[in-house]
PDB file of C-alpha atoms in Angstrom:
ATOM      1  CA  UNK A1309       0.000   0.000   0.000  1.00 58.00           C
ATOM      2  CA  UNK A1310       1.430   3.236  -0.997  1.00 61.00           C
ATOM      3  CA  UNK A1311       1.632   5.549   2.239  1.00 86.00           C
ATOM      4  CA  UNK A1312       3.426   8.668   3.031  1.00 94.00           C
ATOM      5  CA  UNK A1313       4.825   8.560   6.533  1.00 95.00           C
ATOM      6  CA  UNK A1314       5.302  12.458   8.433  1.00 97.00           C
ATOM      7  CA  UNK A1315       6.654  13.673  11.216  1.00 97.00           C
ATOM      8  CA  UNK A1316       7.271  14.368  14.378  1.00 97.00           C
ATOM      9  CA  UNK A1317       3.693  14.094  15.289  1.00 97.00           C
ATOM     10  CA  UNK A1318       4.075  17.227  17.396  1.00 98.00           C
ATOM     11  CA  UNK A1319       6.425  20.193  17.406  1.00 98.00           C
ATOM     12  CA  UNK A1320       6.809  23.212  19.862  1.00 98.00           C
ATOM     13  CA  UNK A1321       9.082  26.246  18.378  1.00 98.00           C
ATOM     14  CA  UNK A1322      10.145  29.040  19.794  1.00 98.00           C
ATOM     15  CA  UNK A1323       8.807  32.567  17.999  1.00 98.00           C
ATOM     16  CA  UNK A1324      11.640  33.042  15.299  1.00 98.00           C
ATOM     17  CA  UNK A1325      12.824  29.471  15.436  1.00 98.00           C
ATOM     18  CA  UNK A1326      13.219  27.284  12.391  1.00 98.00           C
ATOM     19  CA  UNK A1327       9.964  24.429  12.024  1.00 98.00           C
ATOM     20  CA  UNK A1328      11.187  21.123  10.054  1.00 98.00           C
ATOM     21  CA  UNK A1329       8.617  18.686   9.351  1.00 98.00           C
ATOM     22  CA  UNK A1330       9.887  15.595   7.593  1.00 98.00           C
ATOM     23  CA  UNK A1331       8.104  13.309   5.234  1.00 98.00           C
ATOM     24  CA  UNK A1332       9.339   9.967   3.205  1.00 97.00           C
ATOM     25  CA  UNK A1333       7.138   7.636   0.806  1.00 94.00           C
ATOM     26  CA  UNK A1334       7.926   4.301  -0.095  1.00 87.00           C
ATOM     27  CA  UNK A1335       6.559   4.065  -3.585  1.00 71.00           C
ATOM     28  CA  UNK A1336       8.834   5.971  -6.592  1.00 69.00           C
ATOM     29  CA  UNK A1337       5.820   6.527  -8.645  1.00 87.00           C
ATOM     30  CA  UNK A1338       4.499   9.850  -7.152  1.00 91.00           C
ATOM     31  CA  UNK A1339       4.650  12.956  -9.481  1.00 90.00           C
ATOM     32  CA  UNK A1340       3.367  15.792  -6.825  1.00 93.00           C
ATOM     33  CA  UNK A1341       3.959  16.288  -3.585  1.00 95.00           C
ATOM     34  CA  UNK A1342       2.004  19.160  -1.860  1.00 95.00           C
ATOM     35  CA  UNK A1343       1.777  20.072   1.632  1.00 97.00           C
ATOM     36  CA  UNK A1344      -0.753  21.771   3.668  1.00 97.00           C
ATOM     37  CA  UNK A1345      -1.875  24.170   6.097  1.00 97.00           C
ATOM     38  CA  UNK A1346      -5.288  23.064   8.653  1.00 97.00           C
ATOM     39  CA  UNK A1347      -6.133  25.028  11.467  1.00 97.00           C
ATOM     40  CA  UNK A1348      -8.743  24.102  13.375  1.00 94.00           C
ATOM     41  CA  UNK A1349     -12.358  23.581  12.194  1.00 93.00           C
ATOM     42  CA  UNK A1350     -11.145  24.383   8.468  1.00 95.00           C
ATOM     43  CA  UNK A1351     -10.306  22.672   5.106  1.00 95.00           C
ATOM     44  CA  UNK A1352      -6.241  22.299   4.675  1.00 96.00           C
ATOM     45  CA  UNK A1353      -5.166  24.890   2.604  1.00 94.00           C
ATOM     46  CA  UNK A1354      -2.571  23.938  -0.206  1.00 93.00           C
ATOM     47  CA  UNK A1355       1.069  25.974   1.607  1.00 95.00           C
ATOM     48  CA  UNK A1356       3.420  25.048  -1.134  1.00 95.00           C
ATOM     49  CA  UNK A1357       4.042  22.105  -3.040  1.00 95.00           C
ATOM     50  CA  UNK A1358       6.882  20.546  -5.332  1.00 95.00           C
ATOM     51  CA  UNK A1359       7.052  18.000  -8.372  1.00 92.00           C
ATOM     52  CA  UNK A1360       9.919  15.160  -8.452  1.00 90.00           C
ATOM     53  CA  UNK A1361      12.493  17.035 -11.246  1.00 92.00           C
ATOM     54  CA  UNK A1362      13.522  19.922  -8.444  1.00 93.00           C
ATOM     55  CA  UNK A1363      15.219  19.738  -5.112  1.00 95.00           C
ATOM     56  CA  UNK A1364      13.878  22.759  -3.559  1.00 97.00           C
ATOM     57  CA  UNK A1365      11.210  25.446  -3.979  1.00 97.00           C
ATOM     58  CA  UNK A1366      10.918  28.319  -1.639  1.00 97.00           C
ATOM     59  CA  UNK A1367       8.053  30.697  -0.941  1.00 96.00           C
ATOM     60  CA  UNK A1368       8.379  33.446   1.214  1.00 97.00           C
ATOM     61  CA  UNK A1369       9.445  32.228   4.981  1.00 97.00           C
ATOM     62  CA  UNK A1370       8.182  27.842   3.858  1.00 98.00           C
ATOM     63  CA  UNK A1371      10.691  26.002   1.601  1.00 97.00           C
ATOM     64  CA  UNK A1372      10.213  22.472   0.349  1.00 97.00           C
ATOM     65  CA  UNK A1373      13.682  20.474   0.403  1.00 96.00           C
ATOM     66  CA  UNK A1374      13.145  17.084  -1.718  1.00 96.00           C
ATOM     67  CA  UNK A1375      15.476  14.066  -2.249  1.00 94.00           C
ATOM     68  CA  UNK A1376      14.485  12.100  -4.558  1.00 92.00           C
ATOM     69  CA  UNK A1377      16.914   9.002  -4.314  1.00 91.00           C
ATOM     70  CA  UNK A1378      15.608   9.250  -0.702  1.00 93.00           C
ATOM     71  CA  UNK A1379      12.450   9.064  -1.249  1.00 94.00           C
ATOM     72  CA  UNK A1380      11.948  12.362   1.511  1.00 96.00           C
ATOM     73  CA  UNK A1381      10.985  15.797   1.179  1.00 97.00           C
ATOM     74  CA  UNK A1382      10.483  18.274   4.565  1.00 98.00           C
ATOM     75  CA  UNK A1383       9.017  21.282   4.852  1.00 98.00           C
ATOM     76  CA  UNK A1384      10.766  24.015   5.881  1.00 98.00           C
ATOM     77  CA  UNK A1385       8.998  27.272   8.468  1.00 98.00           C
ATOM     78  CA  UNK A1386      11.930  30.233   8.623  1.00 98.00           C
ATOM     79  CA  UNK A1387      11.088  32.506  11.322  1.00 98.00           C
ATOM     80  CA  UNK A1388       8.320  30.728  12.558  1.00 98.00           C
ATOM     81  CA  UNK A1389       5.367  32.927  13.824  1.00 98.00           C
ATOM     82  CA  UNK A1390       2.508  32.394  16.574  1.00 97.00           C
ATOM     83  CA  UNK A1391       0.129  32.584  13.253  1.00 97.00           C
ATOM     84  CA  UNK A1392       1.713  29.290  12.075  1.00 98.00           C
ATOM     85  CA  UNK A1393       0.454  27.133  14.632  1.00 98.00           C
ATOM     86  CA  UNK A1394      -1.447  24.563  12.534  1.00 98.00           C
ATOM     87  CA  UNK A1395      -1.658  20.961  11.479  1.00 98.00           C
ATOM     88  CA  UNK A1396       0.444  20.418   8.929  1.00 98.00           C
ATOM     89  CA  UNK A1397       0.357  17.951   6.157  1.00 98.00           C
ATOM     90  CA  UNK A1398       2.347  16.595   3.468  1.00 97.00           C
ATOM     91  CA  UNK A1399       1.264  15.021   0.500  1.00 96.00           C
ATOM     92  CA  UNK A1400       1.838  12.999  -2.700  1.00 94.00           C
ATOM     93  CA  UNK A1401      -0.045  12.065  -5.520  1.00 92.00           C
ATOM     94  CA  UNK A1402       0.190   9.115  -7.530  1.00 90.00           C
ATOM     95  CA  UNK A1403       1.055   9.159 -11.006  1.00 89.00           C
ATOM     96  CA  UNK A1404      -1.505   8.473 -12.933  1.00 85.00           C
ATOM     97  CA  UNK A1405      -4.200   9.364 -10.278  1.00 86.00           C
ATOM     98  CA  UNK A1406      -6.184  11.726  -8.857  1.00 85.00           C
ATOM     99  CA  UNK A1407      -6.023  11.085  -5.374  1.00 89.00           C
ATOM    100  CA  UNK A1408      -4.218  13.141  -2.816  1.00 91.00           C
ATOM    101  CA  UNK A1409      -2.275  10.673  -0.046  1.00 92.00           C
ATOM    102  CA  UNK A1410      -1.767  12.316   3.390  1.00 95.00           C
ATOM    103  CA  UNK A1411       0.804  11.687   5.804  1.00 96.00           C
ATOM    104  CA  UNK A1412      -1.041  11.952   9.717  1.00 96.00           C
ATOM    105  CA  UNK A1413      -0.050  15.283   9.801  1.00 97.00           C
ATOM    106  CA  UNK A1414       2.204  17.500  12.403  1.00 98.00           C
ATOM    107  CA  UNK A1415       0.427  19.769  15.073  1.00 98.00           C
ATOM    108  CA  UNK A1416       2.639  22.724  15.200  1.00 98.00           C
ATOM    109  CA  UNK A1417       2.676  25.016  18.243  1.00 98.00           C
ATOM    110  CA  UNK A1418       5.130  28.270  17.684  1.00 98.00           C
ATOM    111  CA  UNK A1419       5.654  29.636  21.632  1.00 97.00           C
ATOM    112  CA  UNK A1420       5.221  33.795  21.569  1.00 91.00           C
TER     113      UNK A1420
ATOM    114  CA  UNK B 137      -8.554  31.927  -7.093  1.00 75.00           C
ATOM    115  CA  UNK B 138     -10.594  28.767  -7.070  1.00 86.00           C
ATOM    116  CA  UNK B 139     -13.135  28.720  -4.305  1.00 91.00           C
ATOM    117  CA  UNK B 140     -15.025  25.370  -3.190  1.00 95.00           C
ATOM    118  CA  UNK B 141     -18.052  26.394  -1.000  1.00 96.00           C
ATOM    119  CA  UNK B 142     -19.146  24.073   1.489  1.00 97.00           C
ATOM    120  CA  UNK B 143     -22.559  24.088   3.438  1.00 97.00           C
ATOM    121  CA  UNK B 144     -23.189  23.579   6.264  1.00 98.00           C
ATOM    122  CA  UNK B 145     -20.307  23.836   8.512  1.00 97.00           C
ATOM    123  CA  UNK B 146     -21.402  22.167  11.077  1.00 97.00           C
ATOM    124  CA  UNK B 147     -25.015  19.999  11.535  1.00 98.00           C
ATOM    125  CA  UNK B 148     -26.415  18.205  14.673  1.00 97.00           C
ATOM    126  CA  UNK B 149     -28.977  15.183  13.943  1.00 96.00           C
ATOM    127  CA  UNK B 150     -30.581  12.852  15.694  1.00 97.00           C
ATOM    128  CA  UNK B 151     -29.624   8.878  15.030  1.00 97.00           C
ATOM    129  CA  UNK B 152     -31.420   7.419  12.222  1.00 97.00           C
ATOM    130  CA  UNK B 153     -32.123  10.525  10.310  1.00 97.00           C
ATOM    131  CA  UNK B 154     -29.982  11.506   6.579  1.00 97.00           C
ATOM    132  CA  UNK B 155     -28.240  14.869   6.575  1.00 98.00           C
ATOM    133  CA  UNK B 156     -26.722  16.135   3.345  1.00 98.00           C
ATOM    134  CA  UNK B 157     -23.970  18.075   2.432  1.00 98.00           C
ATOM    135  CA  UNK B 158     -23.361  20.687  -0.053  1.00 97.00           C
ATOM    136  CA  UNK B 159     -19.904  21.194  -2.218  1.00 96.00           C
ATOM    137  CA  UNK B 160     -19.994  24.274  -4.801  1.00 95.00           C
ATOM    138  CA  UNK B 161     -17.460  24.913  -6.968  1.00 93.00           C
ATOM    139  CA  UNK B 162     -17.741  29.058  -7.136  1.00 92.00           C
ATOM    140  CA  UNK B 163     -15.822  30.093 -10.066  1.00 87.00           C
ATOM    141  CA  UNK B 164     -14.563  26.892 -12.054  1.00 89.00           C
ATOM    142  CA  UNK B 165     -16.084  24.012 -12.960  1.00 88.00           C
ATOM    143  CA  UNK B 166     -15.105  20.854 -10.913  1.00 88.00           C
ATOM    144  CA  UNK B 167     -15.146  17.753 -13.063  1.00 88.00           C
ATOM    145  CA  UNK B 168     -13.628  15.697 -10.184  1.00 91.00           C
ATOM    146  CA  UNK B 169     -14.359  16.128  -6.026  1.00 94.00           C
ATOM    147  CA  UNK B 170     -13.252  13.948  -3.696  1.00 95.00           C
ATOM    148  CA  UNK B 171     -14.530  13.587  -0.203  1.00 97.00           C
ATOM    149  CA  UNK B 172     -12.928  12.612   3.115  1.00 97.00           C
ATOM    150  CA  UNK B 173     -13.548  12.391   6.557  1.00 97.00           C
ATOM    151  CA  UNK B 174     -11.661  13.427   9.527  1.00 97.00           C
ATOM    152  CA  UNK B 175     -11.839  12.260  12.875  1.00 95.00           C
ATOM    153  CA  UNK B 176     -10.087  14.540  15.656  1.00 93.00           C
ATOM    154  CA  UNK B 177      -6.388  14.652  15.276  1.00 91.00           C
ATOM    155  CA  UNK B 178      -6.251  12.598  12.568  1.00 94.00           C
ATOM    156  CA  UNK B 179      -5.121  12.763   9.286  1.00 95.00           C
ATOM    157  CA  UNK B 180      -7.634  13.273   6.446  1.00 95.00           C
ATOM    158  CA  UNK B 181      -9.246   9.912   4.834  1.00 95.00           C
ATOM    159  CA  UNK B 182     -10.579   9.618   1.393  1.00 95.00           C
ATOM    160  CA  UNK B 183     -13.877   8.052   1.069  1.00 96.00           C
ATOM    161  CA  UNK B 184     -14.677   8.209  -2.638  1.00 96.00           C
ATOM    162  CA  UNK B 185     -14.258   9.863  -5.952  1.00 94.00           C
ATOM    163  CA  UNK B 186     -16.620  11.789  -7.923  1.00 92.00           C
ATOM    164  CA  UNK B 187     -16.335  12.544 -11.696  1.00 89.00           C
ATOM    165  CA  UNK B 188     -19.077  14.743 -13.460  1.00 86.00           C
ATOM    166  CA  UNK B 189     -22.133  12.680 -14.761  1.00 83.00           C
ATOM    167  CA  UNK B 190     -21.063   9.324 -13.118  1.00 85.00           C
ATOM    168  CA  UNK B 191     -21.118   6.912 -10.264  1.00 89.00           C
ATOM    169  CA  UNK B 192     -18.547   8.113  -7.450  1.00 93.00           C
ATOM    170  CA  UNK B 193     -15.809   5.529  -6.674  1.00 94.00           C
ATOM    171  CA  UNK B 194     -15.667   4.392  -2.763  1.00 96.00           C
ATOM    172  CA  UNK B 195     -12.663   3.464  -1.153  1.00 94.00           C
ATOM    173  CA  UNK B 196     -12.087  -0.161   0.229  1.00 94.00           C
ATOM    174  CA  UNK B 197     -14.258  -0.107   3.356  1.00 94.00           C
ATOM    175  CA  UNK B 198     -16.695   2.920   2.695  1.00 96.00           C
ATOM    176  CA  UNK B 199     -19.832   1.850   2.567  1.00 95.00           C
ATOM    177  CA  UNK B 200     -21.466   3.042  -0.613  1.00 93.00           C
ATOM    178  CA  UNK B 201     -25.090   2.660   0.411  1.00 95.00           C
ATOM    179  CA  UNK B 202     -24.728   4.670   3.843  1.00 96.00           C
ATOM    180  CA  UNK B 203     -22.774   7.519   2.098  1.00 97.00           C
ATOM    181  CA  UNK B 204     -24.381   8.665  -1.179  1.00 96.00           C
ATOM    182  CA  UNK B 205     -22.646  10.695  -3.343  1.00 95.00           C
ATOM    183  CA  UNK B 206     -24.246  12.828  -5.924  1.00 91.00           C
ATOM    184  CA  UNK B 207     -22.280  14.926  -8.988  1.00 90.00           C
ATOM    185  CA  UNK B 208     -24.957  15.916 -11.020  1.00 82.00           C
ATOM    186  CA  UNK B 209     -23.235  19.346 -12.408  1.00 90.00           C
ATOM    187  CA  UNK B 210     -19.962  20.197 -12.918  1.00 90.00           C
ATOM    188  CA  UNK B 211     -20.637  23.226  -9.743  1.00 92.00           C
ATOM    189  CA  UNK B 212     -22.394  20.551  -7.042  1.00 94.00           C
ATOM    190  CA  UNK B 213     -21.297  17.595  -5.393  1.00 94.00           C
ATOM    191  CA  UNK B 214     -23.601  16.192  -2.420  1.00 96.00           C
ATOM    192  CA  UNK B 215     -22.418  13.821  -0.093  1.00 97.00           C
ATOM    193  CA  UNK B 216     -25.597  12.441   1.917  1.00 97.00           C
ATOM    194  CA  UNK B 217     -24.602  10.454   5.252  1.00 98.00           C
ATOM    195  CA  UNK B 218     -27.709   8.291   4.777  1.00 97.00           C
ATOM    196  CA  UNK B 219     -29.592   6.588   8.544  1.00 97.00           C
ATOM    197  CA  UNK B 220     -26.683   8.185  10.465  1.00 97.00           C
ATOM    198  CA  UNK B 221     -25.499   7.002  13.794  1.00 97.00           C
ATOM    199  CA  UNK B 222     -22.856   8.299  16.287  1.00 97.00           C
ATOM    200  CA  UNK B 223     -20.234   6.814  14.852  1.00 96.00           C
ATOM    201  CA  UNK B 224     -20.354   8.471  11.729  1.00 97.00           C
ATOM    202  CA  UNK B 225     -19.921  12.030  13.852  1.00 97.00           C
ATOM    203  CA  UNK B 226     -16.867  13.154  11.953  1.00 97.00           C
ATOM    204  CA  UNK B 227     -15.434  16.248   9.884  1.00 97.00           C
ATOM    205  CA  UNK B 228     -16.667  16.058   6.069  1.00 98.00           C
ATOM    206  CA  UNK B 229     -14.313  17.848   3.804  1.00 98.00           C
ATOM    207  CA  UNK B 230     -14.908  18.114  -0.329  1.00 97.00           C
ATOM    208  CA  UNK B 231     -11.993  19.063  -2.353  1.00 96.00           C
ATOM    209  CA  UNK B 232     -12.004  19.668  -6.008  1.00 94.00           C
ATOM    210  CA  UNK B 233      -9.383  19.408  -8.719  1.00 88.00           C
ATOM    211  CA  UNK B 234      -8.574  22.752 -10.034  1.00 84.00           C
ATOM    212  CA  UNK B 235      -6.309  21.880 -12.683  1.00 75.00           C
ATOM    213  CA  UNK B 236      -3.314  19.630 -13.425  1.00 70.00           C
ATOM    214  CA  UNK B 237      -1.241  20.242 -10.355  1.00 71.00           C
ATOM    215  CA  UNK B 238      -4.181  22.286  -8.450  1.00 84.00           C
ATOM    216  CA  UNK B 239      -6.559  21.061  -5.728  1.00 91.00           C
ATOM    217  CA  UNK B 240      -8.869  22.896  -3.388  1.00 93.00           C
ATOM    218  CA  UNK B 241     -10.677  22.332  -0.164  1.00 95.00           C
ATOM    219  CA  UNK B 242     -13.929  23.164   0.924  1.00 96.00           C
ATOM    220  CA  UNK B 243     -14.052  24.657   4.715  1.00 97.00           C
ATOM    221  CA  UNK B 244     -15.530  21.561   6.498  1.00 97.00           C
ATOM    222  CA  UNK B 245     -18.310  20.091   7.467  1.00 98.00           C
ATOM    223  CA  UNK B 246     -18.425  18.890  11.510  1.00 97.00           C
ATOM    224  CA  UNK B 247     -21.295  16.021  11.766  1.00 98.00           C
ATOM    225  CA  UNK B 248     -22.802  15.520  15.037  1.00 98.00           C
ATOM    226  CA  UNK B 249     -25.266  12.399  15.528  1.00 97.00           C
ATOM    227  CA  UNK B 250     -26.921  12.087  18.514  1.00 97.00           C
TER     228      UNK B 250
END
């Protein structure tokens, strides 16, 4: 079964502190990986997402870092703010497919 | 950008009763939603697959019958949580395909069956 494992499970940062969430899949044949932003009692919200030919993508403060022969990608908060505090989770799509696989997300807490 | 309305955001019904919910696509046209379910501090679950004009496709262990899904126009997708019962009580969230690498969620719906 394909999966897409993610974590830590919970992080605490301090305000202005880096925020690395990890994520690896075990199947090659993925062709987008997204990740996103919940907070609570909302839809996730796509944050930034990257495709298998490049090894990192920034936007503003979040950067996606992605090794390929590694089968991991993490997701990167610079100067993490209260605001950020979220669920977050990564994501890959199958090629071929539709469907969006989520990892069991990352509950982010960013201390003021 | 592309907005997927979602109605209600939350519901409270009694056990036994249907409730339906609503997924409109605002300023696209959504060939393809998908639905999931979320229990607390859990990771989103996909329950089935809706193109335009046909039957949805369930995922292994979703039980069609209980959980009708309806994509009659290429703006509407209904998910109806048919003869409900606590354990259905969940978060309901649509998402639609907005293009080739593009995918966007509805706001949620929280089910409550008492």
């Amino acid at each position: 079964q394909q999966q897409v494992k993610q974590s830590p499970q919970s992080l605490i940062v301090q305000k202005g502190g880096i925020s690395i969430i990890n994520c690896a899949y075990e199947n090659t044949a993925f062709d987008y990986f997204p990740w996103y932003q919940q907070f609570p009692g909302k839809g996730p919200a796509l944050l930034i997402a990257i495709r298998p030919d490049v090894s990192e993508k920034k936007e503003g403060r979040f950067t996606i870092s992605f090794n390929k022969s590694a089968k991991q990608f993490s997701l990167h908060i610079m100067d993490s703010q209260p605001g950020d505090s979220a669920t977050y989770f990564c994501a890959a799509r199958p090629v071929r497919d539709d469907k969006i696989i989520f990892g069991k997300g990352t509950r982010l807490h960013i201390l003021p | 950008g592309a907005v997927v309305s979602q109605h209600p955001s939350w519901v409270i019904c009694k056990s036994g009763t249907s409730v339906k919910i609503e997924c409109r696509s605002l300023d696209f046209q959504a060939t393809t939603m998908f639905w999931y379910r979320q229990f607390p501090k859990q990771s989103l679950m996909l329950m089935a697959t809706s193109n335009e004009g046909s039957k949805a496709t369930y995922e292994q262990g979703v039980e069609k019958d209980k959980f009708l899904i309806n994509h009659a126009s290429l703006t509407l997708s209904t998910l109806t949580v048919t003869s409900a019962h606590p354990e259905d009580s969940s978060f309901y969230i649509c998402s639609a395909r907005t293009g080739r690498h593009g995918y966007t969620f509805g706001s949620g719906t929280r089910l409550t069956v008492v």
